[in-house]
Structures are given as C-alpha cells and as structure tokens.
C-alpha cells in the first residue's frame, strides 16, 4: 500500500516520467516541493525514488490505481504523456475524475491539445515552445532569452549596447517609442524588478521586455544602430 502523504504545502503529481515528466518532477523536488511521481515502468520509478519518497508504479489508464497512489490528494497534476494520444486523454480524464483542481497536460499536436482543452486541462507544448525559443535565439544572436506568450507577444532578454549607456528608463521611453514594457534589468549579477523612471541602464546590462514580436525587433535594431 502506498504510504500516506503528509501534506504541509502544495502536492504536485507528475504522471508519465518521460524526458519532460522526469525532468519536471526532479526539478520540483530540487526546489523543495512535495512531489508524487507515477509511471508504469519500474526502472524509471526506481530512479525517481532517489529524489521523492512518493514514487509509484501504476497503470495510468486505471483511475483506481491513480487513486491508490494518492493522485487525488494532489493540488496540481501534470500529465507528461504526449506521444501516446489515447493514453494521454484517458489519463487526463481519470485524473480530473479524482477531483484534482488543476490539471496540466502535455500535447504534441494541436488536435491533441484541443481535446485536452475540452476536457478542462491546461495544455502545454514543451517541444514546440523549446523550438520557438531556440529559433528566436538563432534568428537574433543579440537576444539572450526568448519566451513566446502567444503568436504575437513575446518576452525577450536583450543585451544593451553603448548607444543607451547611462540613460534612464524615462529617457529610453520604450513604451512610447516601441510599445514595450520593461519587466527587469540585470546589471552584473543583480536583477532589478522594481523599475522606476529614474532607473539607469548601462551598456552590457540585460533588459527583459514584453511586447509584440515586431516591436521588440524594432527596438533591437535601434540598439544596434539600424533604425
């Protein structure tokens, strides 16, 4: 019988420990989170047992097995099954039947994602998102980090050039000129998220901005004297 989980904070259930699911469960555990890991392969569960006491072998298709593992006690459940679409959908349905409040499901196609969304799950596309981030970096070597929030809105980290050295946020005026919002400035090893109009920036600082893709590209061009 699985041991009784003593909850003193949110419990995260990760079902399906492929590369994505295993890495997610391991990182959550590293951050001190209460993790419940479920997979149908004993070898994988033996590896997961190195970072969580709550690692169980179960047939993810059967709701009673998931319940016996304690999945119904989870605050958040992540379904890391992508390639096997039928297994992904049935597992998501069974987890939701157990009353888990927040269910996040991995999808590998738009069609799979649509079905999972209709079931009430939050859908993520790890492979697609990683490809978009990598493409964003390759397309512009001056961009350090790239996160796509939608088809048209991104968060990007850019390295500032001498062209804006010593200016304040007010003087940069990125909102008025390019329609962007500054969310953080990294100077050396310190990150400042309390941005004011008087915040100064220097060459080689990293600026994190959010806005439309084309507007970020225009700002990047300005930084490199291409306006």
XYZ file of C-alpha atoms in Angstrom:
227
model
C 0.000 0.000 0.000
C 1.330 3.489 -0.797
C 2.295 5.465 2.233
C 0.024 8.241 3.439
C 1.265 11.585 2.177
C 1.553 14.211 4.876
C 0.701 17.484 3.193
C 2.058 20.704 4.586
C 2.179 22.509 1.229
C 1.020 22.000 -2.330
C 1.398 18.492 -3.677
C 2.476 18.130 -7.302
C 1.658 14.866 -9.073
C 3.627 14.118 -12.224
C 2.210 11.225 -14.243
C 4.337 9.877 -17.072
C 8.071 10.188 -16.472
C 9.463 10.551 -19.955
C 12.207 13.113 -20.520
C 9.859 16.022 -19.832
C 7.992 14.498 -16.895
C 11.111 13.161 -15.189
C 12.983 16.458 -15.530
C 9.956 18.358 -14.204
C 9.493 16.077 -11.193
C 13.205 16.163 -10.384
C 13.377 19.958 -10.589
C 10.271 20.417 -8.427
C 11.810 18.113 -5.822
C 15.097 20.013 -6.009
C 13.172 23.193 -5.219
C 11.787 21.533 -2.101
C 8.300 20.848 -3.441
C 6.215 17.839 -2.407
C 6.272 15.601 -5.488
C 4.306 12.460 -6.292
C 5.726 10.617 -9.316
C 3.788 7.953 -11.233
C 4.881 5.835 -14.181
C 4.254 2.323 -15.481
C 7.946 1.384 -15.750
C 9.611 0.216 -12.541
C 13.102 1.195 -13.688
C 12.040 4.815 -14.113
C 10.272 4.825 -10.747
C 13.408 3.448 -9.088
C 15.290 6.458 -10.447
C 12.549 8.835 -9.304
C 12.719 7.318 -5.805
C 16.128 8.958 -5.472
C 14.505 12.392 -5.191
C 10.995 11.644 -3.829
C 9.571 9.148 -1.349
C 6.298 9.197 -3.273
C 7.228 7.313 -6.451
C 4.784 4.652 -7.623
C 4.416 2.145 -10.435
C 0.846 2.217 -11.751
C -1.186 1.656 -14.866
C -2.084 5.266 -15.615
C -5.175 4.154 -17.534
C -6.925 2.937 -14.382
C -8.430 5.577 -12.127
C -8.425 3.252 -9.114
C -4.655 2.774 -9.401
C -4.078 6.510 -9.603
C -6.303 6.988 -6.563
C -4.354 4.330 -4.652
C -1.139 6.231 -5.389
C -2.611 9.382 -3.845
C -3.095 11.357 -7.056
C -6.490 12.526 -5.812
C -4.713 14.367 -2.974
C -2.682 16.461 -5.417
C -3.222 20.191 -5.761
C -1.671 20.151 -9.224
C -1.308 17.204 -11.598
C 0.893 17.274 -14.681
C 0.267 14.644 -17.350
C 3.628 14.172 -19.059
C 2.339 11.702 -21.652
C 2.497 13.165 -25.130
C 3.218 10.639 -27.863
C 0.522 8.130 -26.841
C -2.510 10.286 -27.508
C -5.123 7.793 -26.288
C -3.223 7.205 -23.043
C -2.790 10.955 -22.576
C -6.509 11.643 -22.968
C -7.693 8.761 -20.769
C -5.180 9.578 -18.044
C -6.190 13.240 -18.078
C -9.859 12.262 -17.827
C -9.194 9.890 -14.917
C -7.147 12.471 -13.026
C -9.921 15.033 -13.399
C -12.447 12.475 -12.130
C -10.362 12.241 -8.948
C -11.094 15.911 -8.287
C -7.638 17.408 -8.819
C -8.229 21.161 -9.060
C -5.514 21.986 -11.568
C -4.560 19.573 -14.336
C -1.813 20.411 -16.832
C -1.396 18.104 -19.819
C 1.393 17.838 -22.351
C 0.401 17.738 -26.015
C 2.394 17.076 -29.164
C -0.186 18.294 -31.683
C -2.895 20.926 -31.982
C -5.558 18.223 -32.321
C -4.468 16.514 -29.112
C -4.308 19.865 -27.365
C -7.844 20.722 -28.451
C -9.229 17.507 -26.954
C -7.325 18.035 -23.698
C -8.584 21.612 -23.505
C -12.167 20.431 -23.951
C -11.645 18.069 -21.020
C -10.728 21.095 -18.907
C -6.951 20.703 -18.740
C -4.339 23.410 -19.218
C -2.324 22.392 -22.264
C 1.407 22.829 -22.779
C 3.586 22.086 -25.806
C 7.148 21.662 -24.442
C 8.785 20.613 -27.718
C 7.134 23.378 -29.731
C 7.910 26.017 -27.111
C 11.556 24.950 -26.945
C 11.781 25.091 -30.737
C 10.352 28.617 -30.751
C 12.805 29.740 -28.076
C 15.745 28.217 -29.916
C 14.653 29.711 -33.232
C 14.293 33.117 -31.588
C 17.847 32.957 -30.272
C 19.285 31.713 -33.568
C 17.453 34.353 -35.579
C 18.945 37.129 -33.462
C 22.239 36.447 -31.659
C 21.752 39.564 -29.528
C 18.701 38.011 -27.845
C 19.708 36.047 -24.742
C 16.343 34.559 -23.835
C 13.057 34.191 -25.655
C 9.624 33.183 -24.356
C 6.574 33.224 -26.601
C 3.395 34.198 -24.728
C 1.232 33.996 -27.847
C 1.557 34.140 -31.616
C 2.252 37.872 -31.404
C 3.532 38.634 -27.885
C 6.942 37.663 -26.505
C 9.205 38.170 -23.536
C 12.809 38.709 -24.576
C 16.091 39.478 -22.852
C 18.374 41.766 -24.830
C 21.910 42.942 -24.182
C 22.097 46.739 -24.164
C 24.666 48.493 -26.335
C 26.742 51.651 -25.758
C 24.040 53.549 -27.653
C 21.891 53.657 -24.498
C 24.680 53.679 -21.897
C 23.833 55.873 -18.898
C 20.259 56.583 -19.900
C 17.320 56.345 -17.541
C 14.205 54.318 -18.248
C 12.387 57.624 -18.731
C 14.912 58.679 -21.365
C 14.716 55.327 -23.127
C 10.937 55.722 -23.309
C 10.477 52.242 -24.766
C 6.741 52.211 -24.099
C 6.087 55.343 -26.141
C 8.595 54.615 -28.923
C 8.223 50.872 -29.342
C 5.171 49.839 -27.308
C 7.257 47.718 -24.925
C 7.194 47.244 -21.169
C 10.397 46.706 -19.188
C 9.979 43.951 -16.602
C 13.566 43.610 -15.321
C 17.098 44.942 -15.633
C 20.104 42.775 -14.863
C 23.304 44.641 -14.010
C 26.217 42.367 -13.225
C 24.836 39.620 -11.039
C 21.891 41.602 -9.687
C 18.379 41.654 -11.107
C 16.188 44.704 -10.529
C 12.440 44.192 -10.936
C 11.481 47.441 -9.181
C 11.820 49.583 -12.271
C 11.228 53.326 -11.952
C 11.562 56.157 -14.493
C 14.866 57.070 -12.813
C 16.377 53.585 -13.123
C 19.636 53.879 -15.080
C 20.922 51.332 -17.549
C 24.419 50.680 -18.823
C 25.995 49.050 -21.841
C 26.072 45.252 -21.421
C 23.137 45.301 -18.991
C 20.405 42.802 -19.803
C 16.945 44.233 -20.361
C 13.876 41.974 -20.156
C 10.969 43.376 -22.141
C 7.490 42.185 -23.066
C 5.644 43.257 -26.181
C 4.769 42.436 -29.760
C 7.401 40.499 -31.666
C 7.831 43.127 -34.375
C 8.165 45.921 -31.793
C 10.901 44.056 -29.940
C 12.692 43.546 -33.252
C 12.480 47.296 -33.968
C 13.946 48.080 -30.536
C 16.739 45.574 -31.094
C 17.518 47.202 -34.445
C 17.685 50.585 -32.711
C 20.144 49.254 -30.126
C 22.454 48.205 -32.934
C 22.151 51.404 -34.944
C 19.857 50.018 -37.624
C 16.979 52.446 -37.123
